[in-house]
Amino acid sequence: DTEVTQTPKHLVMGMTNKKSLKCEQHMGHRAMYWYKQKAKKPPELMFVYSYEKLSINESVPSRFSPECPNSSLLNLHLHALQPEDSALYLCASSLQGNYGYTFGSGTRLTVV
Amino acid sequence: AQKITQTQPGMFVQEKEAVTLDCTYDTSDQSYGLFWYKQPSSGEMIFLIYQGSYDEQNATEGRYSLNFQKARKSANLVISASQLGDSAMYFCAMREGRNTGGFKTIFGAGTRLFVKA
């Protein structure tokens, strides 16, 4: 298995909703990442998990809450989002060290 | 602070010709990694090639090669024999620091490549 699976692929949510994005990989990668990408912009790093511990939080608002229940799974819990949070959310994983990331196909989130 | 600059918003290339996508970077770290990713219109990011800051040889992966000029802080991507399927957004990226478990990768603004038949 050489891929990162993200679900759902599309999500529409209201500003008062609570939802979660899920990311799963079975490549034995011990580093996992969440990126946010607005249209026609580069991905922006949100969170880094290393060996299931949060190692980097890029000053992300608390309405985004990451969770890493085990080495294969990464969640992003969403609560009270704003319309400007609408974006493509990309999950990625990598071996430690200087290896390229394997990205999932993303969740396209629309906040209404 | 680290920074990645891609100065070509869009590039056109004729099918079967080679094309160079420019990337310059800035970092105060001695140990860093440089990457190129491809993003087709479907949205998925695809890792293409990696160059370490201590690597003396330019990296190559099939039709992709990375022209690494450390003194000039440039890491240009060369795609040989372009194919229609190469039409996509290309991002240069840099990972800074050692493998301490908390490393960051940042991306340049990207270059949109259009391959003409």
Short mmCIF file of N, CA and C in Angstrom, two decimals, chain A residues 4 31 33 35 37 40-45 48-50 55-56 58 88 90 94-105 108, chain B residues 31-33 35 37 39 41-47 50 52 89 91 95 97 99-110 112:
data_model
loop_
_atom_site.label_atom_id
_atom_site.label_comp_id
_atom_site.label_asym_id
_atom_site.label_seq_id
_atom_site.Cartn_x
_atom_site.Cartn_y
_atom_site.Cartn_z
N VAL A 4 -1.88 7.54 0.57
CA VAL A 4 -2.53 8.20 1.69
C VAL A 4 -4.00 8.41 1.31
N ALA A 31 5.85 10.28 10.28
CA ALA A 31 5.57 11.72 10.26
C ALA A 31 4.33 11.95 9.40
N TYR A 33 1.21 15.05 8.30
CA TYR A 33 1.08 16.50 8.17
C TYR A 33 -0.33 16.88 7.69
N TYR A 35 -1.96 20.16 5.63
CA TYR A 35 -1.75 21.40 4.90
C TYR A 35 -3.10 21.95 4.46
N GLN A 37 -4.77 24.49 1.47
CA GLN A 37 -4.43 25.10 0.20
C GLN A 37 -5.63 25.85 -0.35
N LYS A 40 -5.29 28.42 -6.27
CA LYS A 40 -4.18 29.08 -6.96
C LYS A 40 -3.09 29.55 -6.02
N LYS A 41 -3.00 28.93 -4.86
CA LYS A 41 -1.96 29.25 -3.88
C LYS A 41 -1.20 27.99 -3.52
N PRO A 42 0.01 28.13 -2.95
CA PRO A 42 0.71 26.92 -2.51
C PRO A 42 0.12 26.38 -1.22
N PRO A 43 0.39 25.12 -0.92
CA PRO A 43 -0.06 24.57 0.37
C PRO A 43 0.62 25.30 1.53
N GLU A 44 -0.14 25.48 2.60
CA GLU A 44 0.39 26.11 3.82
C GLU A 44 0.35 25.07 4.94
N LEU A 45 1.49 24.92 5.60
CA LEU A 45 1.57 23.94 6.68
C LEU A 45 0.70 24.36 7.85
N VAL A 48 2.26 19.31 12.17
CA VAL A 48 3.15 18.18 11.94
C VAL A 48 3.06 17.25 13.14
N TYR A 49 2.86 15.97 12.86
CA TYR A 49 2.93 14.94 13.89
C TYR A 49 4.14 14.07 13.60
N SER A 50 4.89 13.79 14.64
CA SER A 50 6.03 12.91 14.53
C SER A 50 5.92 11.84 15.62
N SER A 55 4.27 17.93 16.85
CA SER A 55 5.57 18.58 16.97
C SER A 55 5.57 20.00 16.44
N ILE A 56 4.65 20.31 15.54
CA ILE A 56 4.57 21.68 15.01
C ILE A 56 3.11 22.07 14.86
N GLU A 58 1.43 25.52 13.39
CA GLU A 58 1.77 26.80 12.78
C GLU A 58 0.75 27.88 13.15
N LEU A 88 -8.86 23.48 0.12
CA LEU A 88 -8.49 22.08 -0.03
C LEU A 88 -7.57 21.73 1.14
N LEU A 90 -5.08 19.10 2.64
CA LEU A 90 -4.23 18.00 2.21
C LEU A 90 -3.55 17.35 3.41
N SER A 94 5.41 10.95 5.59
CA SER A 94 6.76 10.71 5.10
C SER A 94 7.53 9.87 6.09
N LEU A 95 8.56 9.22 5.59
CA LEU A 95 9.56 8.64 6.47
C LEU A 95 10.28 9.80 7.14
N GLN A 96 10.89 9.54 8.26
CA GLN A 96 11.70 10.58 8.86
C GLN A 96 12.92 10.83 7.96
N GLY A 97 13.45 12.02 8.06
CA GLY A 97 14.61 12.31 7.25
C GLY A 97 14.24 12.98 5.95
N ASN A 98 15.14 13.00 5.04
CA ASN A 98 14.96 13.74 3.80
C ASN A 98 14.27 12.91 2.73
N TYR A 99 13.01 12.68 2.94
CA TYR A 99 12.21 11.95 1.97
C TYR A 99 11.05 12.84 1.53
N GLY A 100 10.63 12.64 0.30
CA GLY A 100 9.47 13.37 -0.18
C GLY A 100 8.21 12.91 0.52
N TYR A 101 7.24 13.78 0.52
CA TYR A 101 5.96 13.45 1.14
C TYR A 101 5.10 12.66 0.16
N THR A 102 4.27 11.79 0.71
CA THR A 102 3.17 11.19 -0.04
C THR A 102 1.90 11.91 0.39
N PHE A 103 1.25 12.55 -0.55
CA PHE A 103 0.03 13.30 -0.25
C PHE A 103 -1.21 12.49 -0.57
N GLY A 104 -2.25 12.76 0.20
CA GLY A 104 -3.57 12.28 -0.17
C GLY A 104 -4.17 13.19 -1.23
N SER A 105 -5.32 12.80 -1.73
CA SER A 105 -5.95 13.59 -2.79
C SER A 105 -6.72 14.79 -2.24
N ARG A 108 -11.97 18.68 -0.16
CA ARG A 108 -12.36 20.04 -0.56
C ARG A 108 -13.49 20.50 0.35
N SER B 31 21.90 22.51 6.77
CA SER B 31 21.30 21.24 6.39
C SER B 31 19.85 21.49 5.98
N TYR B 32 19.55 21.19 4.73
CA TYR B 32 18.19 21.38 4.24
C TYR B 32 17.96 20.46 3.05
N GLY B 33 16.71 20.30 2.69
CA GLY B 33 16.36 19.48 1.54
C GLY B 33 15.50 20.28 0.58
N PHE B 35 12.87 20.04 -2.79
CA PHE B 35 11.94 19.11 -3.42
C PHE B 35 11.18 19.81 -4.55
N TYR B 37 7.37 19.18 -6.50
CA TYR B 37 6.10 18.46 -6.53
C TYR B 37 5.30 18.93 -7.74
N GLN B 39 1.33 19.16 -9.21
CA GLN B 39 -0.08 19.12 -8.82
C GLN B 39 -0.95 19.26 -10.07
N SER B 41 -4.60 19.10 -12.19
CA SER B 41 -5.87 19.77 -11.87
C SER B 41 -6.72 18.96 -10.91
N SER B 42 -6.46 17.68 -10.79
CA SER B 42 -7.21 16.84 -9.84
C SER B 42 -6.91 17.21 -8.39
N GLY B 43 -5.79 17.88 -8.14
CA GLY B 43 -5.51 18.38 -6.80
C GLY B 43 -4.44 17.63 -6.03
N GLU B 44 -4.18 16.39 -6.38
CA GLU B 44 -3.22 15.62 -5.61
C GLU B 44 -1.80 16.10 -5.87
N MET B 45 -1.01 16.19 -4.82
CA MET B 45 0.40 16.59 -4.93
C MET B 45 1.25 15.35 -5.14
N ILE B 46 2.11 15.38 -6.15
CA ILE B 46 2.93 14.22 -6.48
C ILE B 46 4.41 14.60 -6.32
N PHE B 47 5.11 13.86 -5.47
CA PHE B 47 6.54 14.08 -5.27
C PHE B 47 7.32 13.68 -6.51
N TYR B 50 14.16 14.96 -5.21
CA TYR B 50 14.73 15.51 -3.98
C TYR B 50 16.23 15.78 -4.16
N GLY B 52 19.48 16.98 -1.52
CA GLY B 52 19.96 17.36 -0.21
C GLY B 52 21.03 18.43 -0.31
N MET B 89 0.54 22.21 -12.28
CA MET B 89 1.24 23.19 -11.45
C MET B 89 2.43 22.50 -10.82
N PHE B 91 5.47 22.86 -7.92
CA PHE B 91 5.90 23.58 -6.72
C PHE B 91 7.30 23.16 -6.33
N ARG B 95 12.73 21.79 2.86
CA ARG B 95 12.62 21.32 4.23
C ARG B 95 13.89 21.76 4.94
N GLY B 97 16.36 21.99 8.42
CA GLY B 97 16.72 21.43 9.71
C GLY B 97 17.04 19.95 9.67
N ASN B 99 16.74 15.91 11.22
CA ASN B 99 15.65 14.98 11.48
C ASN B 99 15.44 14.86 12.99
N THR B 100 14.87 15.91 13.55
CA THR B 100 14.59 15.87 14.98
C THR B 100 13.14 15.55 15.24
N GLY B 101 12.42 15.27 14.17
CA GLY B 101 11.00 14.94 14.33
C GLY B 101 10.11 16.14 14.17
N GLY B 102 10.68 17.33 14.10
CA GLY B 102 9.84 18.52 13.99
C GLY B 102 10.27 19.40 12.86
N PHE B 103 10.31 18.88 11.66
CA PHE B 103 10.79 19.67 10.53
C PHE B 103 9.61 20.20 9.73
N LYS B 104 9.88 21.29 9.05
CA LYS B 104 8.86 21.98 8.27
C LYS B 104 9.25 21.97 6.80
N THR B 105 8.27 21.85 5.95
CA THR B 105 8.48 22.03 4.52
C THR B 105 7.59 23.17 4.05
N ILE B 106 8.20 24.13 3.38
CA ILE B 106 7.41 25.24 2.83
C ILE B 106 7.50 25.19 1.31
N PHE B 107 6.48 25.75 0.68
CA PHE B 107 6.35 25.68 -0.78
C PHE B 107 6.46 27.06 -1.40
N GLY B 108 7.02 27.08 -2.61
CA GLY B 108 7.00 28.31 -3.41
C GLY B 108 5.61 28.53 -3.98
N ALA B 109 5.45 29.64 -4.70
CA ALA B 109 4.14 30.04 -5.23
C ALA B 109 3.69 29.15 -6.38
N GLY B 110 4.62 28.44 -7.00
CA GLY B 110 4.25 27.53 -8.07
C GLY B 110 4.42 28.11 -9.46
N ARG B 112 2.77 27.29 -13.34
CA ARG B 112 1.82 26.51 -14.14
C ARG B 112 2.47 26.19 -15.47
#
